[in-house]
Structure formats: structure tokens, C-alpha cells
């Protein structure tokens, strides 16, 4: 088995686990989406500082203006997590799972439009099968198709689209900075920049004890 397949499977396992942790945190610990969003990126930024302790990185890039290259990755992350934070408080997890399968369509379509990659017509039926299988395997007696037509679904859909955009942008940014530099700059610089810009709009709703943050941190680490 190719290493990238193993990495992809592990990524799926950890992403799935993080979703469960995020949902439990929103349901039992966090008071509101704004607090959820704030503490998500606080943990996000701190994780970048941890990277410095375990991996050699260029703390400051050769040209500080090069950090603007991160914006096409960071902005979708901010928008996507903001939508996810609100969806976690209101959306049914049984609806979120099948919608997540649309990422398997968004990514190849974006690859064709942005990266000019070619996708053969023979592969299109397989994309459709993945989406259909995602809906079928997620279906249960509580899932009603009318549940897919509301604001919560739109929030999850925006989140899935934003994550798909990051998957398209990430390879070129990683190639420019190197893997660990990219992780450090994205987590720390973009994380703290987001907090700096958004805290004035969120500070009234982010009072919370530290205990729920630890559970949220576990999800972010995953």
C-alpha cells in the first residue's frame, strides 16, 4: 500500500474523531459559537508555538511579506471554522456526515478550475458513487430529507467548501515555505492575527472556564 493512502486513512480517522469531540464540546461545555470560535483559534495558535519546540523552523521568513501567501489558505480556514462553530450548536450530526462527502466532489472540481488538472469522464461516476454511498451509510430512522434544507446545512456546506479550498491551496504554499514552516506560520501567525482582528467583536461572549478548552484542544490536536 502506498504511504499516501495510509496517511489519507489516518487523516480520515482523526478528522472523524475530532468532529465527535467538537460536537460533544459544543453540546456540553461551550456557551455559544463565538466562544467556541475564539478558543478554537487560541488553541490553534498555541499549537504553532509547540511546533517550535519539537521541529526546526524558520521563526521569521526571509521576507516577512511572504506571509501574505498564507492568506488564500487562512481566510477559508477562518470562514469555515466560523460556520462550523455555529453549525455544531444547531446542526444534527447525522446530517453533517453525509454533507461532508460533498468535499469529494468540491476538491476535484476545484482542481480542474484552479489547478487546471484534468479529470477523466470515467472518474465522474465514481465521484457520484462516493457521495451517494456517504448519504446511504449515514442514513438512519432519525434522518429526514427535509433536514437538508435549512440554515444549518448551508453552514456545514460552506465549511466543507472552505476545507476543500484549503486542500487545493495547501500544496503550493507547502512547496514555497516547506512543510513545518508552513504549519508554524499558518497556526501561529495566522491564528494570532485572526484573534487580534476578531476579539473586539467576540470579547463579550468568550467568558468561560478553562476545562472545556481542554476538550476542544483535543479536537484541534486531532
PDB file of C-alpha atoms in Angstrom:
ATOM      1  CA  UNK A   1       0.000   0.000   0.000  1.00  0.00           C
ATOM      2  CA  UNK A   2       1.319   3.430  -0.943  1.00  0.00           C
ATOM      3  CA  UNK A   3       2.279   5.668   2.038  1.00  0.00           C
ATOM      4  CA  UNK A   4      -0.066   8.470   0.900  1.00  0.00           C
ATOM      5  CA  UNK A   5      -3.012   6.066   1.158  1.00  0.00           C
ATOM      6  CA  UNK A   6      -2.085   5.215   4.747  1.00  0.00           C
ATOM      7  CA  UNK A   7      -1.735   8.928   5.558  1.00  0.00           C
ATOM      8  CA  UNK A   8      -5.120   9.626   3.969  1.00  0.00           C
ATOM      9  CA  UNK A   9      -6.804   6.893   6.013  1.00  0.00           C
ATOM     10  CA  UNK A  10      -5.214   8.168   9.224  1.00  0.00           C
ATOM     11  CA  UNK A  11      -6.312  11.717   8.363  1.00  0.00           C
ATOM     12  CA  UNK A  12      -9.882  10.475   7.906  1.00  0.00           C
ATOM     13  CA  UNK A  13      -9.815   8.692  11.279  1.00  0.00           C
ATOM     14  CA  UNK A  14      -8.502  11.753  13.116  1.00  0.00           C
ATOM     15  CA  UNK A  15     -10.871  14.187  11.348  1.00  0.00           C
ATOM     16  CA  UNK A  16     -13.835  11.958  12.174  1.00  0.00           C
ATOM     17  CA  UNK A  17     -12.766  11.720  15.803  1.00  0.00           C
ATOM     18  CA  UNK A  18     -12.302  15.470  16.039  1.00  0.00           C
ATOM     19  CA  UNK A  19     -15.846  16.063  14.771  1.00  0.00           C
ATOM     20  CA  UNK A  20     -17.248  13.945  17.572  1.00  0.00           C
ATOM     21  CA  UNK A  21     -15.164  15.829  20.138  1.00  0.00           C
ATOM     22  CA  UNK A  22     -16.231  19.187  18.679  1.00  0.00           C
ATOM     23  CA  UNK A  23     -19.892  18.216  18.837  1.00  0.00           C
ATOM     24  CA  UNK A  24     -19.641  16.999  22.433  1.00  0.00           C
ATOM     25  CA  UNK A  25     -17.758  20.155  23.420  1.00  0.00           C
ATOM     26  CA  UNK A  26     -20.392  22.389  21.834  1.00  0.00           C
ATOM     27  CA  UNK A  27     -23.226  20.414  23.398  1.00  0.00           C
ATOM     28  CA  UNK A  28     -21.917  20.127  26.942  1.00  0.00           C
ATOM     29  CA  UNK A  29     -19.232  22.761  27.538  1.00  0.00           C
ATOM     30  CA  UNK A  30     -19.119  25.829  25.315  1.00  0.00           C
ATOM     31  CA  UNK A  31     -21.733  28.529  25.998  1.00  0.00           C
ATOM     32  CA  UNK A  32     -22.018  29.870  22.437  1.00  0.00           C
ATOM     33  CA  UNK A  33     -20.464  29.701  18.942  1.00  0.00           C
ATOM     34  CA  UNK A  34     -18.425  32.860  19.481  1.00  0.00           C
ATOM     35  CA  UNK A  35     -16.615  31.370  22.470  1.00  0.00           C
ATOM     36  CA  UNK A  36     -16.140  28.150  20.513  1.00  0.00           C
ATOM     37  CA  UNK A  37     -14.612  30.061  17.586  1.00  0.00           C
ATOM     38  CA  UNK A  38     -12.330  32.161  19.803  1.00  0.00           C
ATOM     39  CA  UNK A  39     -10.933  29.281  21.816  1.00  0.00           C
ATOM     40  CA  UNK A  40     -10.532  27.119  18.718  1.00  0.00           C
ATOM     41  CA  UNK A  41      -8.093  29.625  17.260  1.00  0.00           C
ATOM     42  CA  UNK A  42      -6.421  30.293  20.600  1.00  0.00           C
ATOM     43  CA  UNK A  43      -5.566  26.588  20.782  1.00  0.00           C
ATOM     44  CA  UNK A  44      -4.716  26.658  17.070  1.00  0.00           C
ATOM     45  CA  UNK A  45      -2.184  29.461  17.593  1.00  0.00           C
ATOM     46  CA  UNK A  46      -0.624  27.874  20.691  1.00  0.00           C
ATOM     47  CA  UNK A  47      -0.100  24.621  18.811  1.00  0.00           C
ATOM     48  CA  UNK A  48       2.110  26.534  16.408  1.00  0.00           C
ATOM     49  CA  UNK A  49       4.339  27.568  19.304  1.00  0.00           C
ATOM     50  CA  UNK A  50       4.621  23.925  20.348  1.00  0.00           C
ATOM     51  CA  UNK A  51       5.940  23.066  16.892  1.00  0.00           C
ATOM     52  CA  UNK A  52       8.967  25.307  17.513  1.00  0.00           C
ATOM     53  CA  UNK A  53       9.880  23.093  20.468  1.00  0.00           C
ATOM     54  CA  UNK A  54       9.846  19.836  18.506  1.00  0.00           C
ATOM     55  CA  UNK A  55      10.819  20.753  14.931  1.00  0.00           C
ATOM     56  CA  UNK A  56      13.370  23.179  13.448  1.00  0.00           C
ATOM     57  CA  UNK A  57      11.566  26.046  11.726  1.00  0.00           C
ATOM     58  CA  UNK A  58      12.434  29.488  10.396  1.00  0.00           C
ATOM     59  CA  UNK A  59      10.609  31.541  13.005  1.00  0.00           C
ATOM     60  CA  UNK A  60      10.663  34.574  10.730  1.00  0.00           C
ATOM     61  CA  UNK A  61      10.640  34.041   6.948  1.00  0.00           C
ATOM     62  CA  UNK A  62      13.379  35.636   4.871  1.00  0.00           C
ATOM     63  CA  UNK A  63      10.857  38.179   3.601  1.00  0.00           C
ATOM     64  CA  UNK A  64       8.083  38.930   6.086  1.00  0.00           C
ATOM     65  CA  UNK A  65       5.807  39.929   3.194  1.00  0.00           C
ATOM     66  CA  UNK A  66       5.890  36.307   2.034  1.00  0.00           C
ATOM     67  CA  UNK A  67       3.355  35.576   4.775  1.00  0.00           C
ATOM     68  CA  UNK A  68       0.655  37.038   2.523  1.00  0.00           C
ATOM     69  CA  UNK A  69       0.921  33.797   0.557  1.00  0.00           C
ATOM     70  CA  UNK A  70      -0.832  32.158   3.517  1.00  0.00           C
ATOM     71  CA  UNK A  71      -3.980  34.276   3.165  1.00  0.00           C
ATOM     72  CA  UNK A  72      -5.676  32.099   0.483  1.00  0.00           C
ATOM     73  CA  UNK A  73      -5.318  29.243   2.978  1.00  0.00           C
ATOM     74  CA  UNK A  74      -6.015  31.135   6.210  1.00  0.00           C
ATOM     75  CA  UNK A  75      -9.133  33.021   5.101  1.00  0.00           C
ATOM     76  CA  UNK A  76     -11.069  29.849   4.146  1.00  0.00           C
ATOM     77  CA  UNK A  77      -9.997  28.359   7.485  1.00  0.00           C
ATOM     78  CA  UNK A  78     -11.405  31.357   9.378  1.00  0.00           C
ATOM     79  CA  UNK A  79     -14.658  31.360   7.415  1.00  0.00           C
ATOM     80  CA  UNK A  80     -15.019  27.580   7.541  1.00  0.00           C
ATOM     81  CA  UNK A  81     -14.435  27.270  11.294  1.00  0.00           C
ATOM     82  CA  UNK A  82     -16.793  30.197  11.985  1.00  0.00           C
ATOM     83  CA  UNK A  83     -19.543  28.364  10.103  1.00  0.00           C
ATOM     84  CA  UNK A  84     -18.628  25.084  11.773  1.00  0.00           C
ATOM     85  CA  UNK A  85     -18.782  26.695  15.218  1.00  0.00           C
ATOM     86  CA  UNK A  86     -22.377  27.780  14.613  1.00  0.00           C
ATOM     87  CA  UNK A  87     -23.351  24.504  12.986  1.00  0.00           C
ATOM     88  CA  UNK A  88     -22.013  22.481  15.911  1.00  0.00           C
ATOM     89  CA  UNK A  89     -24.579  24.106  18.203  1.00  0.00           C
ATOM     90  CA  UNK A  90     -27.604  23.540  15.990  1.00  0.00           C
ATOM     91  CA  UNK A  91     -26.991  21.022  13.203  1.00  0.00           C
ATOM     92  CA  UNK A  92     -27.782  17.335  13.532  1.00  0.00           C
ATOM     93  CA  UNK A  93     -24.582  15.288  13.392  1.00  0.00           C
ATOM     94  CA  UNK A  94     -26.390  12.735  11.206  1.00  0.00           C
ATOM     95  CA  UNK A  95     -26.882  15.463   8.609  1.00  0.00           C
ATOM     96  CA  UNK A  96     -23.344  16.818   8.869  1.00  0.00           C
ATOM     97  CA  UNK A  97     -21.747  13.473   7.983  1.00  0.00           C
ATOM     98  CA  UNK A  98     -23.312  12.980   4.543  1.00  0.00           C
ATOM     99  CA  UNK A  99     -22.840  16.648   3.636  1.00  0.00           C
ATOM    100  CA  UNK A 100     -19.156  16.207   4.372  1.00  0.00           C
ATOM    101  CA  UNK A 101     -18.980  13.750   1.487  1.00  0.00           C
ATOM    102  CA  UNK A 102     -19.552  16.623  -0.917  1.00  0.00           C
ATOM    103  CA  UNK A 103     -15.930  17.531  -0.302  1.00  0.00           C
ATOM    104  CA  UNK A 104     -15.112  14.581  -2.545  1.00  0.00           C
ATOM    105  CA  UNK A 105     -16.809  16.492  -5.347  1.00  0.00           C
ATOM    106  CA  UNK A 106     -15.630  20.006  -4.473  1.00  0.00           C
ATOM    107  CA  UNK A 107     -11.939  19.045  -4.456  1.00  0.00           C
ATOM    108  CA  UNK A 108     -11.717  17.555  -7.980  1.00  0.00           C
ATOM    109  CA  UNK A 109     -13.904  20.329  -9.407  1.00  0.00           C
ATOM    110  CA  UNK A 110     -11.683  22.990  -7.820  1.00  0.00           C
ATOM    111  CA  UNK A 111      -8.618  21.113  -9.032  1.00  0.00           C
ATOM    112  CA  UNK A 112      -9.948  21.348 -12.578  1.00  0.00           C
ATOM    113  CA  UNK A 113     -10.859  25.035 -12.287  1.00  0.00           C
ATOM    114  CA  UNK A 114      -7.911  26.344 -10.261  1.00  0.00           C
ATOM    115  CA  UNK A 115      -5.044  23.944 -10.888  1.00  0.00           C
ATOM    116  CA  UNK A 116      -6.115  23.082 -14.434  1.00  0.00           C
ATOM    117  CA  UNK A 117      -5.853  19.397 -13.611  1.00  0.00           C
ATOM    118  CA  UNK A 118      -7.706  17.031 -15.881  1.00  0.00           C
ATOM    119  CA  UNK A 119     -10.264  14.599 -14.536  1.00  0.00           C
ATOM    120  CA  UNK A 120     -11.351  11.925 -16.976  1.00  0.00           C
ATOM    121  CA  UNK A 121     -15.034  11.376 -17.586  1.00  0.00           C
ATOM    122  CA  UNK A 122     -14.583   7.778 -16.491  1.00  0.00           C
ATOM    123  CA  UNK A 123     -13.951   9.012 -12.927  1.00  0.00           C
ATOM    124  CA  UNK A 124     -17.132  11.079 -12.628  1.00  0.00           C
ATOM    125  CA  UNK A 125     -19.430   8.101 -11.884  1.00  0.00           C
ATOM    126  CA  UNK A 126     -17.076   7.124  -9.045  1.00  0.00           C
ATOM    127  CA  UNK A 127     -17.330  10.615  -7.525  1.00  0.00           C
ATOM    128  CA  UNK A 128     -21.107  10.347  -7.637  1.00  0.00           C
ATOM    129  CA  UNK A 129     -20.962   6.871  -6.099  1.00  0.00           C
ATOM    130  CA  UNK A 130     -18.855   8.177  -3.186  1.00  0.00           C
ATOM    131  CA  UNK A 131     -21.418  10.914  -2.476  1.00  0.00           C
ATOM    132  CA  UNK A 132     -24.374   8.540  -2.764  1.00  0.00           C
ATOM    133  CA  UNK A 133     -22.675   5.943  -0.566  1.00  0.00           C
ATOM    134  CA  UNK A 134     -21.967   8.648   2.022  1.00  0.00           C
ATOM    135  CA  UNK A 135     -25.658   9.502   2.207  1.00  0.00           C
ATOM    136  CA  UNK A 136     -26.733   5.864   2.364  1.00  0.00           C
ATOM    137  CA  UNK A 137     -24.263   4.796   5.032  1.00  0.00           C
ATOM    138  CA  UNK A 138     -25.231   7.826   7.157  1.00  0.00           C
ATOM    139  CA  UNK A 139     -28.960   7.242   6.825  1.00  0.00           C
ATOM    140  CA  UNK A 140     -30.972   6.161   9.837  1.00  0.00           C
ATOM    141  CA  UNK A 141     -34.543   6.380  11.042  1.00  0.00           C
ATOM    142  CA  UNK A 142     -33.948   9.856  12.504  1.00  0.00           C
ATOM    143  CA  UNK A 143     -32.664  11.316   9.241  1.00  0.00           C
ATOM    144  CA  UNK A 144     -35.331  13.102   7.203  1.00  0.00           C
ATOM    145  CA  UNK A 145     -34.536  14.546   3.801  1.00  0.00           C
ATOM    146  CA  UNK A 146     -36.250  17.813   4.713  1.00  0.00           C
ATOM    147  CA  UNK A 147     -33.491  18.226   7.299  1.00  0.00           C
ATOM    148  CA  UNK A 148     -31.127  19.002   4.428  1.00  0.00           C
ATOM    149  CA  UNK A 149     -32.915  22.270   3.577  1.00  0.00           C
ATOM    150  CA  UNK A 150     -32.149  24.780   6.303  1.00  0.00           C
ATOM    151  CA  UNK A 151     -29.558  27.281   7.530  1.00  0.00           C
ATOM    152  CA  UNK A 152     -27.577  24.621   9.396  1.00  0.00           C
ATOM    153  CA  UNK A 153     -26.984  22.715   6.188  1.00  0.00           C
ATOM    154  CA  UNK A 154     -25.786  25.882   4.478  1.00  0.00           C
ATOM    155  CA  UNK A 155     -23.278  26.465   7.291  1.00  0.00           C
ATOM    156  CA  UNK A 156     -21.909  22.925   7.009  1.00  0.00           C
ATOM    157  CA  UNK A 157     -21.827  23.224   3.229  1.00  0.00           C
ATOM    158  CA  UNK A 158     -19.768  26.431   3.448  1.00  0.00           C
ATOM    159  CA  UNK A 159     -17.416  24.714   5.902  1.00  0.00           C
ATOM    160  CA  UNK A 160     -16.927  21.738   3.565  1.00  0.00           C
ATOM    161  CA  UNK A 161     -16.316  24.065   0.620  1.00  0.00           C
ATOM    162  CA  UNK A 162     -13.761  26.114   2.588  1.00  0.00           C
ATOM    163  CA  UNK A 163     -11.880  22.992   3.653  1.00  0.00           C
ATOM    164  CA  UNK A 164     -11.874  21.863   0.025  1.00  0.00           C
ATOM    165  CA  UNK A 165     -10.309  25.191  -0.960  1.00  0.00           C
ATOM    166  CA  UNK A 166      -7.526  24.699   1.594  1.00  0.00           C
ATOM    167  CA  UNK A 167      -6.758  21.281   0.120  1.00  0.00           C
ATOM    168  CA  UNK A 168      -6.228  22.921  -3.258  1.00  0.00           C
ATOM    169  CA  UNK A 169      -4.139  25.802  -1.915  1.00  0.00           C
ATOM    170  CA  UNK A 170      -2.002  23.867   0.588  1.00  0.00           C
ATOM    171  CA  UNK A 171       0.395  22.053  -1.820  1.00  0.00           C
ATOM    172  CA  UNK A 172       1.720  25.244  -3.421  1.00  0.00           C
ATOM    173  CA  UNK A 173       2.125  27.001  -0.052  1.00  0.00           C
ATOM    174  CA  UNK A 174       3.883  23.980   1.460  1.00  0.00           C
ATOM    175  CA  UNK A 175       6.202  23.867  -1.561  1.00  0.00           C
ATOM    176  CA  UNK A 176       7.056  27.551  -1.047  1.00  0.00           C
ATOM    177  CA  UNK A 177       7.715  27.515   2.725  1.00  0.00           C
ATOM    178  CA  UNK A 178       8.457  23.862   3.443  1.00  0.00           C
ATOM    179  CA  UNK A 179       6.103  21.677   5.467  1.00  0.00           C
ATOM    180  CA  UNK A 180       6.987  22.602   9.047  1.00  0.00           C
ATOM    181  CA  UNK A 181       7.465  26.296   8.276  1.00  0.00           C
ATOM    182  CA  UNK A 182       4.029  26.296   6.664  1.00  0.00           C
ATOM    183  CA  UNK A 183       2.443  24.632   9.697  1.00  0.00           C
ATOM    184  CA  UNK A 184       4.141  27.063  12.086  1.00  0.00           C
ATOM    185  CA  UNK A 185       3.307  30.208  10.113  1.00  0.00           C
ATOM    186  CA  UNK A 186      -0.272  29.152   9.489  1.00  0.00           C
ATOM    187  CA  UNK A 187      -1.033  28.074  13.043  1.00  0.00           C
ATOM    188  CA  UNK A 188       0.815  30.793  14.942  1.00  0.00           C
ATOM    189  CA  UNK A 189       0.914  33.905  12.778  1.00  0.00           C
ATOM    190  CA  UNK A 190      -2.444  33.465  11.100  1.00  0.00           C
ATOM    191  CA  UNK A 191      -4.024  32.149  14.308  1.00  0.00           C
ATOM    192  CA  UNK A 192      -2.960  35.140  16.403  1.00  0.00           C
ATOM    193  CA  UNK A 193      -3.762  37.534  13.546  1.00  0.00           C
ATOM    194  CA  UNK A 194      -7.288  36.146  13.431  1.00  0.00           C
ATOM    195  CA  UNK A 195      -7.676  36.526  17.199  1.00  0.00           C
ATOM    196  CA  UNK A 196      -6.321  40.086  17.057  1.00  0.00           C
ATOM    197  CA  UNK A 197      -8.807  41.092  14.366  1.00  0.00           C
ATOM    198  CA  UNK A 198     -11.837  39.243  15.713  1.00  0.00           C
ATOM    199  CA  UNK A 199     -11.574  39.585  19.506  1.00  0.00           C
ATOM    200  CA  UNK A 200     -13.069  43.126  19.536  1.00  0.00           C
ATOM    201  CA  UNK A 201     -16.241  41.598  18.072  1.00  0.00           C
ATOM    202  CA  UNK A 202     -16.282  38.490  20.273  1.00  0.00           C
ATOM    203  CA  UNK A 203     -14.988  39.504  23.701  1.00  0.00           C
ATOM    204  CA  UNK A 204     -18.439  39.950  25.266  1.00  0.00           C
ATOM    205  CA  UNK A 205     -19.239  36.280  24.698  1.00  0.00           C
ATOM    206  CA  UNK A 206     -15.967  34.470  25.379  1.00  0.00           C
ATOM    207  CA  UNK A 207     -16.053  34.233  29.179  1.00  0.00           C
ATOM    208  CA  UNK A 208     -15.577  30.585  30.018  1.00  0.00           C
ATOM    209  CA  UNK A 209     -13.670  28.273  32.333  1.00  0.00           C
ATOM    210  CA  UNK A 210     -10.578  26.500  31.077  1.00  0.00           C
ATOM    211  CA  UNK A 211     -11.975  22.967  31.433  1.00  0.00           C
ATOM    212  CA  UNK A 212     -13.996  23.000  28.171  1.00  0.00           C
ATOM    213  CA  UNK A 213     -10.971  24.422  26.361  1.00  0.00           C
ATOM    214  CA  UNK A 214      -9.007  21.255  27.127  1.00  0.00           C
ATOM    215  CA  UNK A 215     -11.651  19.121  25.413  1.00  0.00           C
ATOM    216  CA  UNK A 216     -11.732  21.492  22.451  1.00  0.00           C
ATOM    217  CA  UNK A 217      -7.925  21.392  22.330  1.00  0.00           C
ATOM    218  CA  UNK A 218      -8.026  17.610  21.937  1.00  0.00           C
ATOM    219  CA  UNK A 219     -10.210  18.007  18.860  1.00  0.00           C
ATOM    220  CA  UNK A 220      -7.936  20.675  17.385  1.00  0.00           C
ATOM    221  CA  UNK A 221      -4.875  18.468  18.003  1.00  0.00           C
ATOM    222  CA  UNK A 222      -6.591  15.617  16.146  1.00  0.00           C
TER     223      UNK A 222
END
